Tab-separated table of C-alpha atoms and ligand atoms in Angstrom:
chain	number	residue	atom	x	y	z
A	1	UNK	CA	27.601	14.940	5.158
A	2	UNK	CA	29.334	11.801	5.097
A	3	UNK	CA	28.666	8.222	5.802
A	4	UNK	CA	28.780	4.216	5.249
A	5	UNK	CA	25.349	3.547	3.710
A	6	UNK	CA	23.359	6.786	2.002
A	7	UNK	CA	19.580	5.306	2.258
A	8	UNK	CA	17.180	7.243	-0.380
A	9	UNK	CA	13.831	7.237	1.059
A	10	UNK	CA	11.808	6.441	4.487
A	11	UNK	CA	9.593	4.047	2.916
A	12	UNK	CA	9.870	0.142	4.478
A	13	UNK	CA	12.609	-0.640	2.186
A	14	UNK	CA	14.660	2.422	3.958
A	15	UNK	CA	14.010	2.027	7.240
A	16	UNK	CA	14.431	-1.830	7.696
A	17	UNK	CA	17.991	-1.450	5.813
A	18	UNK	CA	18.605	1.768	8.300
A	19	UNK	CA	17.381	-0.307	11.261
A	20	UNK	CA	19.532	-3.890	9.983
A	21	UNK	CA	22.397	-2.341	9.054
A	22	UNK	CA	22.840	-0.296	12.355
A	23	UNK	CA	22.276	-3.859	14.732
A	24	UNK	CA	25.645	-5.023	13.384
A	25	UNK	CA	27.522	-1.107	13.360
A	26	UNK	CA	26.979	0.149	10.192
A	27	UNK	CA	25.966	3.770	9.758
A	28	UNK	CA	23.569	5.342	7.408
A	29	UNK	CA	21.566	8.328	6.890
A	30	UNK	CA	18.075	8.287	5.713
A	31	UNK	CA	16.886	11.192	2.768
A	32	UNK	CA	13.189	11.439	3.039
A	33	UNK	CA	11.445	14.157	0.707
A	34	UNK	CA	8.749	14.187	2.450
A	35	UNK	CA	8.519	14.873	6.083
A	36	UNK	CA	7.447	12.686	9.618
A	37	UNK	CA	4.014	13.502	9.420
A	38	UNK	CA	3.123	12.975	6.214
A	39	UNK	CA	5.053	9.419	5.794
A	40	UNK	CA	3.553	8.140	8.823
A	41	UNK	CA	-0.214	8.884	7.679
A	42	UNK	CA	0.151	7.624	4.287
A	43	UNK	CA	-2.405	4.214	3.981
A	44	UNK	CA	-1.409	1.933	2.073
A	45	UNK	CA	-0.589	-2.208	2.370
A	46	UNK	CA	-1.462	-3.971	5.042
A	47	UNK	CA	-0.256	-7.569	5.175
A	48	UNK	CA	2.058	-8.684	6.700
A	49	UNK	CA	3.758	-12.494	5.612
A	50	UNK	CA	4.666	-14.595	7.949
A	51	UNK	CA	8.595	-13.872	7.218
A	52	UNK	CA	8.230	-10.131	7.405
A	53	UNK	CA	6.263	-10.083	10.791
A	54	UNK	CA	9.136	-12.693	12.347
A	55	UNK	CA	11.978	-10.342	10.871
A	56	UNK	CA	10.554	-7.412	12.687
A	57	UNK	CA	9.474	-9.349	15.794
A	58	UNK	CA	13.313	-10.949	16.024
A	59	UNK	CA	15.174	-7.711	15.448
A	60	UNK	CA	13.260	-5.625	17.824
A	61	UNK	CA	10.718	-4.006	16.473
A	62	UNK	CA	7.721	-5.935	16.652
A	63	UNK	CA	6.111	-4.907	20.148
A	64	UNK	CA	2.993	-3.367	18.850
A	65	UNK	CA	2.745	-5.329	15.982
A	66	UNK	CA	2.551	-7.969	18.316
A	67	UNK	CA	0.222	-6.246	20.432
A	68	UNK	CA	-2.063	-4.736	17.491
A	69	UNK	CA	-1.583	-6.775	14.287
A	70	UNK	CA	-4.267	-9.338	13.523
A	71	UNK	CA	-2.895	-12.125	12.825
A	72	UNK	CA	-5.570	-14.288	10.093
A	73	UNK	CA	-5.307	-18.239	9.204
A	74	UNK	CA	-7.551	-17.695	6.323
A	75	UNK	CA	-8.881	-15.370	3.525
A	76	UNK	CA	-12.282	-15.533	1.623
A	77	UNK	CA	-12.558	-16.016	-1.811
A	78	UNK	CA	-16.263	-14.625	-3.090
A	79	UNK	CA	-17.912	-16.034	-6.372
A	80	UNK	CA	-21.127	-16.461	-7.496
A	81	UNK	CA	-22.705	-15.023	-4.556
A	82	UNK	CA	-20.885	-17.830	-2.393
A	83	UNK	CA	-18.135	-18.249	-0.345
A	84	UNK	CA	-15.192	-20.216	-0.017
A	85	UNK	CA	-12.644	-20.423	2.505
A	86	UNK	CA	-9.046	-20.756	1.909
A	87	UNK	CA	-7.627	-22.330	5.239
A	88	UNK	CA	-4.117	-20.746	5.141
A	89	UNK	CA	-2.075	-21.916	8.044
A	90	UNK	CA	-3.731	-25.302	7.804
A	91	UNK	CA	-2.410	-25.811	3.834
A	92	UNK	CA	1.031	-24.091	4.687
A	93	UNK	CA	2.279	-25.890	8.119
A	94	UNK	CA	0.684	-23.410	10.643
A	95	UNK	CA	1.849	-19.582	8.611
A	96	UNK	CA	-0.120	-16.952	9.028
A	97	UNK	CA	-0.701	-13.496	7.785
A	98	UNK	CA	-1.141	-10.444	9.846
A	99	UNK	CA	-3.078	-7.519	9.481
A	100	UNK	CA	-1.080	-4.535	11.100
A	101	UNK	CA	-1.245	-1.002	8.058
A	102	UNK	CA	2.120	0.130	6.343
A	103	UNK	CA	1.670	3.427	8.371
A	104	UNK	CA	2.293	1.677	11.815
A	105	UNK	CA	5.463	0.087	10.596
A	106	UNK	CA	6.591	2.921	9.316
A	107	UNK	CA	6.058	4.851	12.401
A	108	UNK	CA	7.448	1.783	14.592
A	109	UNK	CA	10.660	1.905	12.521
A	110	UNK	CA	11.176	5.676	12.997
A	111	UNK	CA	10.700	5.563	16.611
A	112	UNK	CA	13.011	2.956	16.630
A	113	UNK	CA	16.204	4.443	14.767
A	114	UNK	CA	15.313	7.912	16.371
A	115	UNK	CA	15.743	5.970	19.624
A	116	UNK	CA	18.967	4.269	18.557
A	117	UNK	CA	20.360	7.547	17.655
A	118	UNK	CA	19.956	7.188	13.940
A	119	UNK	CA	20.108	9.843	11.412
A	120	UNK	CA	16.785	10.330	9.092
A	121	UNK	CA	16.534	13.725	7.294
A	122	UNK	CA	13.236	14.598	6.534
A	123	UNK	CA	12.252	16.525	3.728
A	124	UNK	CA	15.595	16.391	1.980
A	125	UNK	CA	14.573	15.484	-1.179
A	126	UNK	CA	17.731	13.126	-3.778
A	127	UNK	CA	17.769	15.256	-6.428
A	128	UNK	CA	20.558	12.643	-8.320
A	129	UNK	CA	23.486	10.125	-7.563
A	130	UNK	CA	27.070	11.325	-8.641
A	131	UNK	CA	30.363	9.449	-8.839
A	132	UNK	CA	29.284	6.084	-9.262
A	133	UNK	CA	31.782	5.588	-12.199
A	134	UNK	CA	34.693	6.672	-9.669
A	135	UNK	CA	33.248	4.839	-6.726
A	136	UNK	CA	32.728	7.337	-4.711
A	137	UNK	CA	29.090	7.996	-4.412
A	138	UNK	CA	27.431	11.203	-3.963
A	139	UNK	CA	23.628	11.727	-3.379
A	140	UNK	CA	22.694	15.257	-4.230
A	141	UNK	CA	19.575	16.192	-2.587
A	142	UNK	CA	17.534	19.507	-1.272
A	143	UNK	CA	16.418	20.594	1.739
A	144	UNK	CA	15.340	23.841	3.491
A	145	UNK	CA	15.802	25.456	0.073
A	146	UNK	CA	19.596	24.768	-0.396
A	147	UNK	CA	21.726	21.640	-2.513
A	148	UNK	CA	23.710	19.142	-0.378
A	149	UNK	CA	25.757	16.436	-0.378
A	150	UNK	CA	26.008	13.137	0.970
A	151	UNK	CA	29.161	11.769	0.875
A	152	UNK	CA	28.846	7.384	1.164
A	153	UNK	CA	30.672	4.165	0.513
A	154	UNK	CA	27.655	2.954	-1.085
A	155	UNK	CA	23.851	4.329	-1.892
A	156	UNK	CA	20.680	2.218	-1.659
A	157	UNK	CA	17.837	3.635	-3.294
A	158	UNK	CA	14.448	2.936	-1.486
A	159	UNK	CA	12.766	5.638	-3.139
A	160	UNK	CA	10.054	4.290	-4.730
A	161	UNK	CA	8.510	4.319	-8.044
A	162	UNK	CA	8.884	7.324	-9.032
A	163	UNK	CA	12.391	7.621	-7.549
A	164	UNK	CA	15.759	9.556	-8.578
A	165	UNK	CA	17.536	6.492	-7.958
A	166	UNK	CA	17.308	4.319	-10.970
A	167	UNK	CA	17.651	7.668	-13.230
A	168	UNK	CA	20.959	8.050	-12.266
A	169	UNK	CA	22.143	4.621	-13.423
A	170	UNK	CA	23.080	4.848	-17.356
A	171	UNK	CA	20.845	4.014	-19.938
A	172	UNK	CA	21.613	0.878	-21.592
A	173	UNK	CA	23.077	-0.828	-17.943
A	174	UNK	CA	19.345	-1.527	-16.785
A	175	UNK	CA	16.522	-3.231	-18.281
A	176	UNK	CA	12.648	-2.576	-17.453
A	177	UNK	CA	10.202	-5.326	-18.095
A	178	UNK	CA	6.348	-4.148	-17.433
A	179	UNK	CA	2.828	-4.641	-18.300
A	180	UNK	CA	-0.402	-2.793	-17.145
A	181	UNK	CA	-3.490	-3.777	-16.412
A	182	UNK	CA	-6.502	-1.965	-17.933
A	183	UNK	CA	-7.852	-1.991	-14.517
A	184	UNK	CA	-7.128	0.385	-10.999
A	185	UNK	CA	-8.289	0.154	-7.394
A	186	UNK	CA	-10.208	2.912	-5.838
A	187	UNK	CA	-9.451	2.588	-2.192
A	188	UNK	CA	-11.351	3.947	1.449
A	189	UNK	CA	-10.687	3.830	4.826
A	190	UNK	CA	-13.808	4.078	7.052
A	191	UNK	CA	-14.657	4.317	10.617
A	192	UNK	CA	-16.701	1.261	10.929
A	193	UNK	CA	-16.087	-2.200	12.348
A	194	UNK	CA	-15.242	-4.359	9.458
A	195	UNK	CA	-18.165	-7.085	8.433
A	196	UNK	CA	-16.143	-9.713	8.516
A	197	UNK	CA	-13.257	-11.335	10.327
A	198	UNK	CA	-11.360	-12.121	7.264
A	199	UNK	CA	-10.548	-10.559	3.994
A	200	UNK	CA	-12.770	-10.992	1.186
A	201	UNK	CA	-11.537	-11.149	-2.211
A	202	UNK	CA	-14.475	-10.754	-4.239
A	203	UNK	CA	-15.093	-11.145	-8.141
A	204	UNK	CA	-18.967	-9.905	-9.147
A	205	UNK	CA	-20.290	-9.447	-12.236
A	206	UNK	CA	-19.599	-5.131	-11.811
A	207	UNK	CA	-15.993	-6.869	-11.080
A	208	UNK	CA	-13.582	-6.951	-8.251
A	209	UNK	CA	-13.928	-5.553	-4.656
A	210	UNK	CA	-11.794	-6.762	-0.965
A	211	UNK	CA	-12.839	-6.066	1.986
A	212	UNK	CA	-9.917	-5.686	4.782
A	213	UNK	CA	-9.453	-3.636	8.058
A	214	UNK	CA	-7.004	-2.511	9.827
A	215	UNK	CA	-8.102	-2.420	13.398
A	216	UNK	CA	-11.304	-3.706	15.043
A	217	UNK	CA	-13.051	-0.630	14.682
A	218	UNK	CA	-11.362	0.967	11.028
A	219	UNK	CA	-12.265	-1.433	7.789
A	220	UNK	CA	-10.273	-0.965	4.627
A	221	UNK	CA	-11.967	-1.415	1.015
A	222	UNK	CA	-12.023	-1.664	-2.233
A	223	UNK	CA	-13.586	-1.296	-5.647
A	224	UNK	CA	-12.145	-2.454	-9.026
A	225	UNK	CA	-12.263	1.083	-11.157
A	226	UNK	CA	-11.205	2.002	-14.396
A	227	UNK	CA	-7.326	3.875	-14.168
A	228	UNK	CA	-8.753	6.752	-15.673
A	229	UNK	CA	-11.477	7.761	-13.164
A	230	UNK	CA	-10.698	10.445	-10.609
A	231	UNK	CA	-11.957	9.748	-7.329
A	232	UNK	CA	-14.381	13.069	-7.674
A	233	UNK	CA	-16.722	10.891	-10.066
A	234	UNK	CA	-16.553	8.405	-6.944
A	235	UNK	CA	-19.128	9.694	-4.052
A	236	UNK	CA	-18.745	8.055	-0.665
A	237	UNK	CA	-23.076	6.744	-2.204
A	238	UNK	CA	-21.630	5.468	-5.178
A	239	UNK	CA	-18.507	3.283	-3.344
A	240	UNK	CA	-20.619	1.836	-0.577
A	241	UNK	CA	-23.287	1.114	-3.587
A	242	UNK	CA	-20.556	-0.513	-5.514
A	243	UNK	CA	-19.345	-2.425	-2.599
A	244	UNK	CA	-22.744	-3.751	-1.352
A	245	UNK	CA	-23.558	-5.190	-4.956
A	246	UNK	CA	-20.083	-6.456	-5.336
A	247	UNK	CA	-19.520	-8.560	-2.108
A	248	UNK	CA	-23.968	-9.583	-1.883
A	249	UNK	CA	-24.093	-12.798	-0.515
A	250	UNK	CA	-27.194	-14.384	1.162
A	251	UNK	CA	-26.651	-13.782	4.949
A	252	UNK	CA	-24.074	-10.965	4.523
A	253	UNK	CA	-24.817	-7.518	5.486
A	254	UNK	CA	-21.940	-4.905	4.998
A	255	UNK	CA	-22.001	-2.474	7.577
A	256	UNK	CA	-21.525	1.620	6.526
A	257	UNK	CA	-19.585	3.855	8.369
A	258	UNK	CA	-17.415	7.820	7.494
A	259	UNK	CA	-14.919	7.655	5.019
A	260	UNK	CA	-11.671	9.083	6.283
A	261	UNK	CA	-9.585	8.641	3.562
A	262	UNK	CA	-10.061	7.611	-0.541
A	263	UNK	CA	-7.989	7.435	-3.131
A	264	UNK	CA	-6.775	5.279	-6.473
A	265	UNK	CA	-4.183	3.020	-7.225
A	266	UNK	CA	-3.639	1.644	-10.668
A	267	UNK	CA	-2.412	-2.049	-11.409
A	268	UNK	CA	0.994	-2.723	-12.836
A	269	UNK	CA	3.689	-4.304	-12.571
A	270	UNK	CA	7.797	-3.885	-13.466
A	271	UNK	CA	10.820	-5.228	-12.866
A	272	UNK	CA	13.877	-3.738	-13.478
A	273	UNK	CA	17.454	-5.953	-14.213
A	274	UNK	CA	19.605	-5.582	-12.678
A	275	UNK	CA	18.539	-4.505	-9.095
A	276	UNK	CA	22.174	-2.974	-8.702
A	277	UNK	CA	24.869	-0.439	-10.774
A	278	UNK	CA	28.196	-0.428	-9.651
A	279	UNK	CA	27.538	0.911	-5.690
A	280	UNK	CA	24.206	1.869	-6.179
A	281	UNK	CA	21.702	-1.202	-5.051
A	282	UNK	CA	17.725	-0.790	-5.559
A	283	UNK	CA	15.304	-2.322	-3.170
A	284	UNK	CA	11.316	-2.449	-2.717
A	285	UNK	CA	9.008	-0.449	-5.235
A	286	UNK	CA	12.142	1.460	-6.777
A	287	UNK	CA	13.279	-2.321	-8.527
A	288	UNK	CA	9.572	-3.383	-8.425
A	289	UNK	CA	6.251	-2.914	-8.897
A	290	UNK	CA	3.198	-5.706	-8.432
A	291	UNK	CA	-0.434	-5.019	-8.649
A	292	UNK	CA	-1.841	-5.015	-5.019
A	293	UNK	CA	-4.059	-7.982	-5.070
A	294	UNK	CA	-1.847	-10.471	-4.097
A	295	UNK	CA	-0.357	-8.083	-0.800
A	296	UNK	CA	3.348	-8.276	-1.817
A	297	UNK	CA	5.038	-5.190	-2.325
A	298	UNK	CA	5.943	-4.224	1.513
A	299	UNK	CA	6.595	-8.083	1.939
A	300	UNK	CA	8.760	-8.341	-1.492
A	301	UNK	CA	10.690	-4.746	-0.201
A	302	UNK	CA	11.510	-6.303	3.113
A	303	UNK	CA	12.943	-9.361	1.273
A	304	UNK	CA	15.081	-7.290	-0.974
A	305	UNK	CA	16.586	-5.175	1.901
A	306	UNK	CA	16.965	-8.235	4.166
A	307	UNK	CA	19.357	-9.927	1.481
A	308	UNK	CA	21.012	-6.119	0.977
A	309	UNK	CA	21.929	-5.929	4.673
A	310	UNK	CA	23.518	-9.213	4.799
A	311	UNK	CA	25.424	-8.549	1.642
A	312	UNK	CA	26.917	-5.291	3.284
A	313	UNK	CA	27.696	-6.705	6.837
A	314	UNK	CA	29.760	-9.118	4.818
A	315	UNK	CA	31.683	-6.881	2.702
A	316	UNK	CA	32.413	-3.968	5.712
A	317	UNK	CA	33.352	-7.129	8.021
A	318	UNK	CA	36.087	-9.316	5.441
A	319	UNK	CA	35.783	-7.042	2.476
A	320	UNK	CA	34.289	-10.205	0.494
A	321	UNK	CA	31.650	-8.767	-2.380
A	322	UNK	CA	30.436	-11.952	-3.141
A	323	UNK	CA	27.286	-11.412	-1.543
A	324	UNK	CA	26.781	-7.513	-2.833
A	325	UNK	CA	27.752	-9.146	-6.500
A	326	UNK	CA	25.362	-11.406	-6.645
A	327	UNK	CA	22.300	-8.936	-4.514
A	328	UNK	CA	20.368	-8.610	-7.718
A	329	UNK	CA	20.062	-12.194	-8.773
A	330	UNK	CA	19.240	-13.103	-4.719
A	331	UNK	CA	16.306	-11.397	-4.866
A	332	UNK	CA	14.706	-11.637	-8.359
A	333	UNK	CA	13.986	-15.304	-8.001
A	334	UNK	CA	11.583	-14.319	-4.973
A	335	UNK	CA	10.567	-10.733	-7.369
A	336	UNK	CA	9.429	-12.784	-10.343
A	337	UNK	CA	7.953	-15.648	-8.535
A	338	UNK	CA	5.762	-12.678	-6.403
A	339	UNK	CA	5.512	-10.634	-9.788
A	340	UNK	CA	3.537	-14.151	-11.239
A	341	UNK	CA	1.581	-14.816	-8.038
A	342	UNK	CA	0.269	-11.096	-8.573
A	343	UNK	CA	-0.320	-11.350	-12.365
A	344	UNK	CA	-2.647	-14.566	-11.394
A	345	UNK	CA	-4.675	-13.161	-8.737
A	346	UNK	CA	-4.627	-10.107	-11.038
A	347	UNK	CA	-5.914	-12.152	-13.483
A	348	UNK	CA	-8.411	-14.336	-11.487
A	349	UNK	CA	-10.156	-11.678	-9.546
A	350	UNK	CA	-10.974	-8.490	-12.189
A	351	UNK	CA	-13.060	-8.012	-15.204
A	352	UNK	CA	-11.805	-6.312	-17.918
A	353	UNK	CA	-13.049	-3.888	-20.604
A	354	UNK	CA	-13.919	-5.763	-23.801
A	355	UNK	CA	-13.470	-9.090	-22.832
A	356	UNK	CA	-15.756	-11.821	-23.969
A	357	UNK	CA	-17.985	-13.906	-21.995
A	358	UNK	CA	-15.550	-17.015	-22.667
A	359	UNK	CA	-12.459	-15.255	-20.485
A	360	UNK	CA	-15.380	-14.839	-17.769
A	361	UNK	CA	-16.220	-18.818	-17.353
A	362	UNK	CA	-12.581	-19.440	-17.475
A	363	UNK	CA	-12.286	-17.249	-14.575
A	364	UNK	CA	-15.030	-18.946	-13.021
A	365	UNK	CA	-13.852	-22.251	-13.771
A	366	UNK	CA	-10.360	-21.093	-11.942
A	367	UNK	CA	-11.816	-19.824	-8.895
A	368	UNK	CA	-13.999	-23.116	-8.944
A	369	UNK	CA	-10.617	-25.618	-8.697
A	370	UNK	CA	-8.462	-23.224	-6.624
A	371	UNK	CA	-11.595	-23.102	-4.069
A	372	UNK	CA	-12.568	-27.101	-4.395
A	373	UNK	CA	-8.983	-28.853	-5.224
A	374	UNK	CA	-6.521	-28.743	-2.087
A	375	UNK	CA	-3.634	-28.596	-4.658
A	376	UNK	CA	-5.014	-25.103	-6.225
A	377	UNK	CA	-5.438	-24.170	-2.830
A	378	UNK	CA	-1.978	-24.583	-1.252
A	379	UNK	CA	-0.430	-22.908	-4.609
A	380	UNK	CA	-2.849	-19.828	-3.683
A	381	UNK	CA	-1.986	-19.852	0.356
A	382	UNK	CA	1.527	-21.068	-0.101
A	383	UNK	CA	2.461	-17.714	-2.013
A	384	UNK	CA	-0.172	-15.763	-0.037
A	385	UNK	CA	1.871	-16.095	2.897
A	386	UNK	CA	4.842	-16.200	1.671
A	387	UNK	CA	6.876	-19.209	0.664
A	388	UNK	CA	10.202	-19.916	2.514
A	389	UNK	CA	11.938	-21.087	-0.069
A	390	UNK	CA	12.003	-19.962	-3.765
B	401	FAD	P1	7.760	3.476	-0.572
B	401	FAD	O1	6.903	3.025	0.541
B	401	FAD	O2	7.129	4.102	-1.760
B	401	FAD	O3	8.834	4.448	0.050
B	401	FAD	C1	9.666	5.267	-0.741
B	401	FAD	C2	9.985	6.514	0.031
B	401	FAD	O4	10.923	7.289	-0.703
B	401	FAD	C3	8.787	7.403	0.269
B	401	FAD	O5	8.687	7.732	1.629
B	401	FAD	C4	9.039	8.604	-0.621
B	401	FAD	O6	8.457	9.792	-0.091
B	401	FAD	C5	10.549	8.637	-0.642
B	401	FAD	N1	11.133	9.303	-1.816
B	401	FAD	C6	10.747	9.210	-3.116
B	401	FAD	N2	11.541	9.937	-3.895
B	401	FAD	C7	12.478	10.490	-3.082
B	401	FAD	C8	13.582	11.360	-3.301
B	401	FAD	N3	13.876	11.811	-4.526
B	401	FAD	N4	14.329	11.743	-2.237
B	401	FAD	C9	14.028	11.292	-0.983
B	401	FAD	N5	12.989	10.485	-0.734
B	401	FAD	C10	12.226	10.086	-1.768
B	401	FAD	N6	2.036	-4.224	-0.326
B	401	FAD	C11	1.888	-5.311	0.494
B	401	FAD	O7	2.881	-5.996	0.765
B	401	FAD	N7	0.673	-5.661	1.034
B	401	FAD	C12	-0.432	-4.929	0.784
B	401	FAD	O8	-1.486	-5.242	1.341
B	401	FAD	C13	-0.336	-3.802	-0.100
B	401	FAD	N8	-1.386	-3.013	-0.372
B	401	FAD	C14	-1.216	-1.844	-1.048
B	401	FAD	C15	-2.306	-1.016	-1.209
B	401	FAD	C16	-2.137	0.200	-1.855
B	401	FAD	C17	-3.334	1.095	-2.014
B	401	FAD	C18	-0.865	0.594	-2.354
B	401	FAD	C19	-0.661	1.924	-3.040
B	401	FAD	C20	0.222	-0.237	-2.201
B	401	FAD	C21	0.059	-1.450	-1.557
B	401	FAD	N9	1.135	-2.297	-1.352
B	401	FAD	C22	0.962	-3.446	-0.613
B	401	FAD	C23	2.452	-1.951	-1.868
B	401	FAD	C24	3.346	-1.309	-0.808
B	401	FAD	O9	2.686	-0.208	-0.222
B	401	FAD	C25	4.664	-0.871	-1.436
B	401	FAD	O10	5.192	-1.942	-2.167
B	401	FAD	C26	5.669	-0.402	-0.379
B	401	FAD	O11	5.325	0.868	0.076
B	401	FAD	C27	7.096	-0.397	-0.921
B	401	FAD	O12	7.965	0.145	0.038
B	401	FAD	P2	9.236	0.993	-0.405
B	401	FAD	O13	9.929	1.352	0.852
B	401	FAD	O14	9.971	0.266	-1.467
B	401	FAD	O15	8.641	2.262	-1.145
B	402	PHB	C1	-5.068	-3.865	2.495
B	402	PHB	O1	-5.506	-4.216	3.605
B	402	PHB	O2	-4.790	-2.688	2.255
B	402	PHB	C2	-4.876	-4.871	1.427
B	402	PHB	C3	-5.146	-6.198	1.686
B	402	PHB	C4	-4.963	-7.153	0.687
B	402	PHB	C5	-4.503	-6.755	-0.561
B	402	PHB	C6	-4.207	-5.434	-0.808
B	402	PHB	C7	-4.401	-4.476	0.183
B	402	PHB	O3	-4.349	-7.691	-1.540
C-alpha cells in the first residue's frame, strides 16, 4: 500500500490528523490494531477544552457534540466536607468546558472519514517503522494473519503509550523524562443520573474521588486506589461505599445506580524529546503521558496533531520544512506547561502512602487560597480550560 501520510493508530490523535490533513488534499491511511467496535466503546476522557470543541465544531465535525456535549462554566472543588465553586468562564473571558466521552469523538471522526472516502484499516496492527534513515518510510504491520507494507512520504505515530512507534526511532536520538505517582484511579460508569450538575473534584481524608457524567442519565466516577489493586478486590459495595464517604457533604446525597463498566488507570506522566525522528512525528499519548486529573491528554493530543497538520500542508504545498522542523518544539511548550498543570492538581487532590500529617495541611492550605484568592483561581480555570496562548 502506498500513500502521503501513514497514520499509526485510530485514537484522537489519528483521526483528527486523518480528518485535517484530508480538508486540504492530503491522503493518509489509518493502521488500527484493534478493530471499529472495540475503539468506539473504549471509556475513557471526557473533557473537552474550549479549543478542542471549536476545532471540531469549525472543521466539520462537531454536530452531535454540539447537540450532546454539556457544555459546564464551572467545576467543584470538595474539602473539608465543603464546597467551593470555581467559576470558569467567568475567570477566563466566557471559555467553557464540555462534557461529550472520548468514545463519541472517536466514533464521530470515523463516520466522518468513512464518509469522505478515507482509508482506516482496522485491526492491522504496526508491527515497526523501516527506512527512516533512507527517507523512505515503511510501516510494517499485520493483519488477517499476514505482514504488509505501507509505503509513505512520512509516518505519524498516534499509537499510544504502549506504541511501536517510538521503538523504532534509535536509541540515543530520543529522550524520556517521567515520574509516577504512588497513586491510580479506579474508574465506573453507571446507569444513574449524575448527583450533580458539575464535576466534583474531591480530596477526603480516605483521599481523592470526581464525580463526572457523561450524559444526563450515565454518571462517570472515581476513586483514588493504590496502582497495585486489581479491580476484583473492588466490589461495585465497596466503590459506591468509597465514593459516598469520599464526596459526604451536608445536603449531598449521591445517588446509586448499575455499573456498566470499571476499570484502573494509574497516574504518570512522560515526555519524550524530541516529538519527531527524521520523517517519523509523534503526537498525543505516544509523546505524552499526564495523570488524568487535570483532563488533558485528548485536549494536549488534539494540540499536537493540529500543529502536525499545518506543518505538512506547508511542506506538500511549497516544499518549506520549516514548520515540520520545528513540530517538536511547537508543541512541548503547551506539553510541559499541561504536564505541570497535571503534576499540581496531581499533587493537590490525592493522599499518598506514608506521608506525614504536615504535607496534608499544606494541601489544605492550597485548596484553601486556590478556592478563596481570585488569582489561585484563574491559574486553576485558566489551564483547566485551556489557555490560548502558551
Ligand atoms: P489513544 O487514544 O491511546 O489511541 C491510540 C490508538 O492506537 C489506539 O486506538 C490503539 O488501539 C492504537 N494502537 C496502539 N498500538 C498500535 C499498533 N502497534 N498498531 C496500530 N494501532 C495501534 N484526557 C482528557 O483530555 N480529558 C479527560 O477527561 C481524560 N480522562 C481520562 C480518563 C481515563 C480513565 C484515561 C485512561 C485517560 C483519560 N484521558 C483524558 C487521556 C486520554 O484518554 C488520552 O490522552 C487520549 O486517548 C490520547 O489519544 P491518542 O490518540 O494519543 O491515543
Ligand atoms: C471524565 O469525565 O472521565 C474525567 C473528568 C475529569 C478528569 C478526568 C476524567 O480530570
Amino acid at each position: 500500500m502506498l500513500t502521503q501520510v501513514g497514520i499509526v493508530g485510530a485514537g484522537p490523535a489519528g483521526l483528527v490528523l486523518s480528518h485535517l490533513l484530508a480538508r486540504d488534499g492530503i491522503e493518509s491511511v489509518v493502521l488500527e490494531s484493534r478493530d471499529r467496535d472495540y475503539v468506539e466503546r473504549r471509556v475513557r476522557a471526557g473533557v473537552l477544552e474550549q479549543g478542542t470543541v471549536d476545532l471540531l465544531k469549525a472543521t466539520g465535525v462537531g454536530a452531535r457534540l454540539e447537540r450532546e456535549g454539556l457544555v459546564h462554566h464551572g467545576i467543584e472543588l470538595r474539602f473539608e466536607g465543603q464546597a467551593h465553586r470555581i467559576a470558569l468562564s467567568e475567570l477566563t473571558g466566557g471559555r467553557a468546558i464540555t462534557v461529550y466521552g472520548q468514545q463519541e469523538v472517536v466514533k464521530d471522526l470515523i463516520a466522518a472519514r468513512l464518509a469522505a472516502g478515507g482509508r482506516i484499516e482496522f485491526e492491522a496492527a504496526a508491527v515497526g517503522v523501516d527506512g527512516l534513515e533512507e527517507d523512505a518510510p515503511v510501516v510494517r504491520y499485520r493483519q488477517g494473519g499476514q505482514e504488509r507494507q505501507l509505503r509513505c512520504d512520512v509516518v505519524a505515530a498516534c499509537d499510544g503509550s504502549h506504541g511501536v512507534g517510538r521503538e523504532s526511532i534509535p536509541a540515543g536520538a530520543i529522550a524520556l523524562y517521567e515520574t509516577e505517582y504512588p497513586v491510580a484511579w479506579l474508574g465506573i460508569l453507571a446507569k444513574v443520573a449524575p448527583s450533580t450538575e458539575e464535576l466534583i473534584y474531591s480530596y477526603s481524608q480516605g483521599g481523592f474521588a470526581l464525580h463526572s457524567m457523561r450524559s444526563p442519565t450515565i454518571s462517570r466516577l472515581y476513586v483514588q486506589c493504590r496502582p497495585d489493586d486489581d479491580p476484583a478486590s473492588w466490589p461495585d459495595e465497596r466503590v459506591w461505599s468509597e465514593l459516598h464517604a469520599r464526596l459526604a457533604m451536608p445536603g449531598f446525597a449521591l445517588a446509586e445506580g448499575p455499573i456498566l463498566e470499571k476499570g484502573i488507570t494509574a497516574m504518570r506522566s512522560l515526555v519524550v524529546e524530541p516529538m519527531q525522528y527524521r520523517r517519523l512525528y509523534l503526537a498525543g499519548d505516544a509523546a505524552h503521558i499526564v495523570p488524568a486529573t487535570g483532563a488533558k491528554g485528548l485536549n494536549l493530543a488534539v494540540n499536537d496533531v493540529r500543529i502536525l497538520a499545518d506543518a505538512l500542508v506547508e511542506w506538500y504545498r511549497s516544499g518549506r520544512d520549516d514548520l515540520l522542523r520545528g513540530y517538536s518544539a511547537a508543541c512541548l511548550r503547551r506539553v510541559w506547561r499541561v504536564q505541570h498543570f497535571s503534576w499540581w492538581m496531581t499533587q493537590m487532590l490525592h493522599r499518598f502512602e506514608g506521608e506525614s500529617e504536615f504535607d496534608h495541611r499544606l494541601r489544605l492550605s492550597q485548596l484553601r487560597y486556590v478556592c478563596s484568592s481570585r488569582a489561585a483561581a484563574t491559574t486553576l480555570a485558566e489551564n483547566y480550560v485551556g489557555l490560548e496562548t502558551v
